[in-house]
Coordinates of C-alpha atoms and ligand atoms in Angstrom, one line a residue:
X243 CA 119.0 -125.8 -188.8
X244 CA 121.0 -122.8 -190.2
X245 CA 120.3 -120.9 -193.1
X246 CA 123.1 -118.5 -193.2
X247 CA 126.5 -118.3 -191.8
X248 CA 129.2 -115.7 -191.1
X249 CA 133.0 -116.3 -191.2
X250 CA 135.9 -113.8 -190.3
X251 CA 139.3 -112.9 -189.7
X252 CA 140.6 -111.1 -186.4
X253 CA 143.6 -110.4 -184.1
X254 CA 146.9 -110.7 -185.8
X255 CA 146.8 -112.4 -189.7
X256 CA 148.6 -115.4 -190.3
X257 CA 149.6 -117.6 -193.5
X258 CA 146.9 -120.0 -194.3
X259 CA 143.5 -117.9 -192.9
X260 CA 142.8 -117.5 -196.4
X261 CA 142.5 -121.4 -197.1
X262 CA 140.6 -121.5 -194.4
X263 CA 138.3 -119.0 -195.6
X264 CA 138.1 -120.8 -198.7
X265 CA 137.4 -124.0 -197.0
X266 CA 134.4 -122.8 -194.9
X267 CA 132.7 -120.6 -197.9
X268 CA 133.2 -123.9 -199.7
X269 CA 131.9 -126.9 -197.0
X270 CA 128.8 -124.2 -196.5
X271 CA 127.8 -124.2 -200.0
X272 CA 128.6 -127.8 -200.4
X273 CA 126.1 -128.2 -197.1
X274 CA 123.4 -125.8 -198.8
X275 CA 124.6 -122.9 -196.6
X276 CA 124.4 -119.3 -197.4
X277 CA 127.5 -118.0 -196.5
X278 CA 128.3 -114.1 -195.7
X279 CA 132.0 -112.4 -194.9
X280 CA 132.5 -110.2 -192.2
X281 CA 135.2 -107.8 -193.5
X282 CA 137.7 -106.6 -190.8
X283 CA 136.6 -108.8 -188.1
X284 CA 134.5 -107.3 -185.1
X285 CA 135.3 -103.7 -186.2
X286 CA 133.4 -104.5 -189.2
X287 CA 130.7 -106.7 -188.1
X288 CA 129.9 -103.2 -186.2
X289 CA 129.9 -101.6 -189.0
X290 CA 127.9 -103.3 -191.3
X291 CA 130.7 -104.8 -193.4
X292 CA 129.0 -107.7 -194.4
X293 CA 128.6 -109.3 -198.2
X294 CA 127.5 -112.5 -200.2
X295 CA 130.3 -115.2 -201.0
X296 CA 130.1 -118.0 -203.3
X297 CA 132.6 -120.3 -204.7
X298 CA 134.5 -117.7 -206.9
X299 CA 134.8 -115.4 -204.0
X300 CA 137.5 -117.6 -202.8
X301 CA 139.2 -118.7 -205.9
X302 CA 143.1 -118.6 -206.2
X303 CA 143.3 -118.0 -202.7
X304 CA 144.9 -120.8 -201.1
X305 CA 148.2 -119.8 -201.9
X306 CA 147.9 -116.2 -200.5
X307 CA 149.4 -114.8 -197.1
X308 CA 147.6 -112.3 -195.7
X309 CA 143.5 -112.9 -195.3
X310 CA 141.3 -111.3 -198.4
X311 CA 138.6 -110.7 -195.1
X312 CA 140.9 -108.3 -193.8
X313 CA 141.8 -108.2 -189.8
X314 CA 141.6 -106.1 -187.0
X315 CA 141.7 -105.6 -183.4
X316 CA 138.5 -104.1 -182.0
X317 CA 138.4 -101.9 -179.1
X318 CA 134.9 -101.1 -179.6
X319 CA 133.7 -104.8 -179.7
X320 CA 135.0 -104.8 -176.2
X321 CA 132.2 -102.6 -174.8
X322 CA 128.9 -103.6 -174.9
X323 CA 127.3 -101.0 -176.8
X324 CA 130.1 -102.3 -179.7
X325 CA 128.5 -105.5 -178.9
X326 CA 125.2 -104.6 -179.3
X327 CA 126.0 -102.7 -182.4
X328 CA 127.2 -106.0 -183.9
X329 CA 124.2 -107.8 -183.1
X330 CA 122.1 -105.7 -184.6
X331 CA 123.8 -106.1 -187.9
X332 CA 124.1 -109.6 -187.4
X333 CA 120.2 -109.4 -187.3
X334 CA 120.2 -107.4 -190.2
X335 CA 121.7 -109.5 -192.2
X336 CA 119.8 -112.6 -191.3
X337 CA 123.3 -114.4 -189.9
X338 CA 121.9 -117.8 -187.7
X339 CA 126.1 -118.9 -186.8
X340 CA 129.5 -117.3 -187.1
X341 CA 132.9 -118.7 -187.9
X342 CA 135.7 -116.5 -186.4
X343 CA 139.4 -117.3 -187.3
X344 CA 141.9 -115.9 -184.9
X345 CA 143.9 -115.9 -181.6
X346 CA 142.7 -115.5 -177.9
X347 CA 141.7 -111.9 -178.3
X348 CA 139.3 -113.3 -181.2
X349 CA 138.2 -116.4 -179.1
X350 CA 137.8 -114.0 -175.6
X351 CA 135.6 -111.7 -177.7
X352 CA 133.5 -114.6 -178.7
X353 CA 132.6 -116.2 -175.8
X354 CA 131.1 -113.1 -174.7
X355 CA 129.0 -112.3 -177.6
X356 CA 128.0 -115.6 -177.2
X357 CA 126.9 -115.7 -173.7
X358 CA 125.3 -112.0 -174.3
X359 CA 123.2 -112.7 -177.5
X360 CA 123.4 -116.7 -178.1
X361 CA 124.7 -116.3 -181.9
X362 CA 126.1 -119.8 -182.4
X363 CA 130.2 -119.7 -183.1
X364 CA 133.1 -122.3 -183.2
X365 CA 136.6 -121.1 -183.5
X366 CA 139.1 -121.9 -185.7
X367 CA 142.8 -121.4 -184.6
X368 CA 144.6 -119.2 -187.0
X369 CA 147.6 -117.5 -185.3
X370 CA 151.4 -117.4 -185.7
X371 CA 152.0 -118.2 -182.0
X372 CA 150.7 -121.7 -181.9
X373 CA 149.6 -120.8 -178.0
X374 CA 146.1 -122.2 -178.0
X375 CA 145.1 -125.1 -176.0
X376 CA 142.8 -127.4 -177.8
X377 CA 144.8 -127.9 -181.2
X378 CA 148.9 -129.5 -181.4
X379 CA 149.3 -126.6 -184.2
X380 CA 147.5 -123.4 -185.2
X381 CA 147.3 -121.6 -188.8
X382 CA 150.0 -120.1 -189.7
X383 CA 152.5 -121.5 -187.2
X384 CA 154.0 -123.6 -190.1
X385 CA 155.1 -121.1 -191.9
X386 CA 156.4 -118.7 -189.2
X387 CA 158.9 -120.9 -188.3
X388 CA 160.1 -121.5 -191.5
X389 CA 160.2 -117.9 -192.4
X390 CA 162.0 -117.7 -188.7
X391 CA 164.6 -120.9 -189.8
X392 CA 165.3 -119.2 -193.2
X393 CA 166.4 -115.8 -191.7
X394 CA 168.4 -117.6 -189.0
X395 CA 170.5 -120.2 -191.4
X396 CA 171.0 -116.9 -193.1
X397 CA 172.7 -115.1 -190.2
X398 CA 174.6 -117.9 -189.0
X399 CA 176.6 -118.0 -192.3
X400 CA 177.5 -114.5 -191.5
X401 CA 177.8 -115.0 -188.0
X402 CA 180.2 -117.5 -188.6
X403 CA 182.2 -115.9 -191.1
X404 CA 183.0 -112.9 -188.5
X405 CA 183.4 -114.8 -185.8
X406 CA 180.1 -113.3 -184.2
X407 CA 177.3 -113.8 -181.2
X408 CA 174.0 -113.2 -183.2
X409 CA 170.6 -112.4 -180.8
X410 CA 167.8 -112.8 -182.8
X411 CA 164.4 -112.0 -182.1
X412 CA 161.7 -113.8 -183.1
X413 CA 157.5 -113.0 -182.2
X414 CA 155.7 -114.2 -179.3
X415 CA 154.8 -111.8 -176.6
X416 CA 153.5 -114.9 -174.2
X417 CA 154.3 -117.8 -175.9
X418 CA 158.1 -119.3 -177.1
X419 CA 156.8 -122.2 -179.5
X420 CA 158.4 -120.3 -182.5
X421 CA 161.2 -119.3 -180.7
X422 CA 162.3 -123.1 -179.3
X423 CA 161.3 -124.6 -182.5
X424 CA 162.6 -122.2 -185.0
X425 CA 165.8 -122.3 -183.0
X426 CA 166.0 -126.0 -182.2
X427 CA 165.8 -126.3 -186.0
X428 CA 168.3 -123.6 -186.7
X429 CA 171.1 -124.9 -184.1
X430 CA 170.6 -122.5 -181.8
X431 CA 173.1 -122.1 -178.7
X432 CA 170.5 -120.6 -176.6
X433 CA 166.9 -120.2 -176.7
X434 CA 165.3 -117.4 -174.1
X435 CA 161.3 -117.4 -173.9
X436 CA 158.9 -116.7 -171.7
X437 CA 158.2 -120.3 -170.5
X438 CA 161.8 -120.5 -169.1
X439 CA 163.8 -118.5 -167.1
X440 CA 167.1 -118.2 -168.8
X441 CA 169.1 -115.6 -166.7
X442 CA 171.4 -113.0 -168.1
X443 CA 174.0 -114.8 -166.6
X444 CA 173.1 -118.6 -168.0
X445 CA 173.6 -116.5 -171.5
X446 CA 177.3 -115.4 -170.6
X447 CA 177.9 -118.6 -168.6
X448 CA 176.9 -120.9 -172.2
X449 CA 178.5 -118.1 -174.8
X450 CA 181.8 -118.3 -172.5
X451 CA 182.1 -122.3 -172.5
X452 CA 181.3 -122.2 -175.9
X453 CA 184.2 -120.2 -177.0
X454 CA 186.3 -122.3 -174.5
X455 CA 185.4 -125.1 -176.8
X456 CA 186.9 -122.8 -179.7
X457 CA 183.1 -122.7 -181.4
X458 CA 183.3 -120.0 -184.1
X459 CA 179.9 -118.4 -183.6
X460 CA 176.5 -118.5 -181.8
X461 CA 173.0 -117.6 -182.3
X462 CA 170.8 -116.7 -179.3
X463 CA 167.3 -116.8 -180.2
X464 CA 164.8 -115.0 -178.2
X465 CA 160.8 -115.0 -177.5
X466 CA 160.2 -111.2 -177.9
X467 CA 158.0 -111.8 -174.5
X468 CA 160.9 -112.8 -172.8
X469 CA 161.2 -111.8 -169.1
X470 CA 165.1 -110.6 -169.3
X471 CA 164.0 -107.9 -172.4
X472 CA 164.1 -107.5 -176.1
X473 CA 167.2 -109.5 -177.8
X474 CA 168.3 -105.8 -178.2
X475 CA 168.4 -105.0 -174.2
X476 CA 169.6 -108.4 -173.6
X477 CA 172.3 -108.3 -176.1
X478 CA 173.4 -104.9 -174.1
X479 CA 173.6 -106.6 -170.7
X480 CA 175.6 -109.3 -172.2
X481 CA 177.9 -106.5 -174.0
X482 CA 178.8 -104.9 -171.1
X483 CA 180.2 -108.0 -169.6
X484 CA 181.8 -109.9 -172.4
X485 CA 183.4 -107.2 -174.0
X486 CA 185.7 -109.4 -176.4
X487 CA 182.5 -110.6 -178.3
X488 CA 181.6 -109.2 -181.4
X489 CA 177.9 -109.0 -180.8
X490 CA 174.6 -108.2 -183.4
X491 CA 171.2 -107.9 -182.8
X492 CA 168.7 -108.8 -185.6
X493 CA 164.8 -108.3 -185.1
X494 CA 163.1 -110.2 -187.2
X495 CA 159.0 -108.7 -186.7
X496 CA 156.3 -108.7 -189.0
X497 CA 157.7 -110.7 -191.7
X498 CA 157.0 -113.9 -189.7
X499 CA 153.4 -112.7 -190.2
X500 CA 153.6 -112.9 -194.0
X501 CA 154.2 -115.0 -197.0
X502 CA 152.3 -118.1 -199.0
X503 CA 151.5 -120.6 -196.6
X504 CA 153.5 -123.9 -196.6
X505 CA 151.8 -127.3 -197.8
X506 CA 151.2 -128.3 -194.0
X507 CA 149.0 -125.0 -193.0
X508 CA 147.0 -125.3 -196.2
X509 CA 146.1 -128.4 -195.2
X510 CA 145.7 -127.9 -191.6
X511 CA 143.5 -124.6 -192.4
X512 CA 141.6 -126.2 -195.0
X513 CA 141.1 -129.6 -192.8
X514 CA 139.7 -126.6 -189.7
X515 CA 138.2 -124.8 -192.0
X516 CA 135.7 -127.7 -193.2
X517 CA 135.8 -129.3 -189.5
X518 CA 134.1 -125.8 -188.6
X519 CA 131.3 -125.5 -190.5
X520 CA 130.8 -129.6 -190.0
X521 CA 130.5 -128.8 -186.1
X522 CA 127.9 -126.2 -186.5
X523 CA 125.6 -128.5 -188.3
X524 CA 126.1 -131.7 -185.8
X525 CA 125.4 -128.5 -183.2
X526 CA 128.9 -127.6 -181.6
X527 CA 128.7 -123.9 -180.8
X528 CA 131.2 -121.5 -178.0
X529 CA 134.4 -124.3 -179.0
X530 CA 137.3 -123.8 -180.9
X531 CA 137.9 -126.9 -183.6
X532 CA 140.6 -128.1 -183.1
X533 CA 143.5 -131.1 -184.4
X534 CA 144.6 -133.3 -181.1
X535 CA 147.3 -136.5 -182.0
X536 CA 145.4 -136.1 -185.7
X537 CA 141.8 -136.1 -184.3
X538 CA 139.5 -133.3 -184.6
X539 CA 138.3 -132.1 -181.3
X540 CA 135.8 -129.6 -180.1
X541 CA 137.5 -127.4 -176.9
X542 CA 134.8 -124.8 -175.3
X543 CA 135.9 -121.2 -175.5
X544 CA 136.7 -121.3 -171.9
X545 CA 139.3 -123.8 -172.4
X546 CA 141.0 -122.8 -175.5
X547 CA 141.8 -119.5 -173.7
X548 CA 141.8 -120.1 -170.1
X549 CA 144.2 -123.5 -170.0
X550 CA 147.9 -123.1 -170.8
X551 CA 149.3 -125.1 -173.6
X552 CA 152.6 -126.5 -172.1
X553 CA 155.7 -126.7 -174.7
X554 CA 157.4 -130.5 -174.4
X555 CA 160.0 -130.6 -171.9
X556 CA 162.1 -133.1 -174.2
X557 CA 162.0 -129.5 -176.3
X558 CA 163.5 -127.4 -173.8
X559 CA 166.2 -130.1 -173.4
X560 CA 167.4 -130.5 -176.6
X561 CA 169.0 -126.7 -177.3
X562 CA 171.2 -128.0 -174.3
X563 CA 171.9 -131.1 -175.4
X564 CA 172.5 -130.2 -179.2
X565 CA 174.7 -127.0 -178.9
X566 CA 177.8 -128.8 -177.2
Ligands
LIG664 O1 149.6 -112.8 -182.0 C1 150.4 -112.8 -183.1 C2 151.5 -111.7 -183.0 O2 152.2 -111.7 -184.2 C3 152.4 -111.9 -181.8 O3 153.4 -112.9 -182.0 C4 153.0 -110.5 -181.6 O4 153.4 -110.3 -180.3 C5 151.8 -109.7 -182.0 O5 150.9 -110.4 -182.8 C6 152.1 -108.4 -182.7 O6 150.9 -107.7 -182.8 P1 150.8 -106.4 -183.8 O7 150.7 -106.9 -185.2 O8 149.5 -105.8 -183.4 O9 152.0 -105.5 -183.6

């Protein structure tokens, strides 16, 4: 029913949209598929950007952060003219379905080129925040945390050889999933995100008991879309009231973004990747693919954005539970 298919990254780049690249380029040609990539997303589907893959194209890739399709954020896809613009080169280029890796932004963007020209798409999930509805884990997540975990065991062997409060700031402007897990793994004290309402003065109440119970150090993690600030701001409110603690801020940004990505995204990407492509041919189009309790499932693009994916309350226990 298709002849030729697109695939692309977009939004924010994660570890593992590059095995998931090579997993759809590969299930296409295994399915008799011609499969073109769309470099740079929507930016460059506008543009034209569009070229021939076969198996090599995606050799020793599995193992690489980053995504070899390149990634952007589009403000000209979000106009229609940008939309038609894309069409047309779609057209051009004889593309009958499209594979788009990404976020919400991604997922937003193609729901509306769907419902505007009818070009047949299914999402895969590829984003650091692990904040889409549909899947239990998105590419790249995996490894964020683990980049997150390393940098915080780091600082609490300093932190605890001076005697220091640490706030560390981890990404997520909307969502804390690698904020509560990164800390709940790291033995966090506290864990601020924007799911919970942690108040400036629950911080100073828990960092005072805890140094009544003679603890050494602390580490605050925090969501960077946290509703009391930046770790940085918080960490200043706290300051200003607790001025016997020895206080340090570490951001920890885009590196959560890079690196190769661990055994469980390759997996999951290349397990999406394949479950993308297979969808298009049984005729799934406008969904996200996604992995539910181990189960591939198929969640409209209306879903996968609109619907909030709640974080386990037994997870937003456990910090208070643990750090006694
Ligand atoms: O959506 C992924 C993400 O890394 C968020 O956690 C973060 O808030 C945002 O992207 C940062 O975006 P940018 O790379 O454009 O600064």
């Amino acid at each position: 029913m298709y002849n030729r298919i697109g695939v692309f990254t977009s939004g924010g780049d994660s570890p593992g949209m590059n095995a998931c690249v090579r997993a759809v380029v590969r299930t296409a040609i295994y399915n008799k598929l011609e499969v073109y990539g769309i470099k740079r997303g929507y930016e460059g589907m506008i543009q034209g950007q569009l070229y021939p893959m076969n198996s090599h194209s995606v050799s020793n890739i599995i193992q690489k952060g980053g995504t070899i399709l390149k990634s952007a954020r589009s403000k000209e896809f979000m106009t229609i003219e940008g939309r038609k613009k894309a069409y047309q080169q779609l057209r051009n280029f004889d593309i009958d379905a499209l594979v788009a890796i990404g976020g919400d932004g991604t997922f937003t963007g193609a729901k509306i080129f769907y419902e505007e020209f009818g070009i047949p798409t299914i999402g895969v999930p590829g984003t650091i925040d692990n904040d889409l509805y549909g899947t239990d884990y998105t590419i790249g997540y995996d490894t964020a945390i683990n980049t997150a975990l390393d940098a915080i065991d780091k600082i609490r062997d300093t932190a605890d050889s001076h005697n220091r409060v640490f706030f560390v700031e981890v990404m997520g402007r909307d969502s804390g999933y690698i904020a509560i897990q990164s800390g709940i793994a790291g033995g966090a004290e506290i864990v601020m995100m924007p799911e919970t309402s942690t108040t400036i003065q629950d911080v100073i109440n828990t960092l005072k008991e805890g140094w009544m119970r003679k603890k050494s150090s602390s580490i605050v993690v925090v969501a960077e879309g946290d509703e009391e600030g930046s770790a940085a701001e918080i960490a200043e409110k706290v300051k200003a009231q607790l001025t016997d603690l020895d206080i340090r801020v570490t951001t920890l940004g885009h590196i959560q973004r890079g690196g190769s990505p661990t055994a469980k995204d390759r997996i999951l990407a290349s397990r999406l990747g394949i479950a993308a492509v297979e969808g298009l041919l049984k005729g799934q189009k406008n969904a996200m693919v996604g992995i539910i309790n181990d189960e591939v499932v198929y969640t409209p693009f209306e879903e996968a954005i609109g619907k909030q994916k709640p974080i386990h309350p037994d997870l937003l226990r456990m910090v208070g539970i643990l750090s006694i």
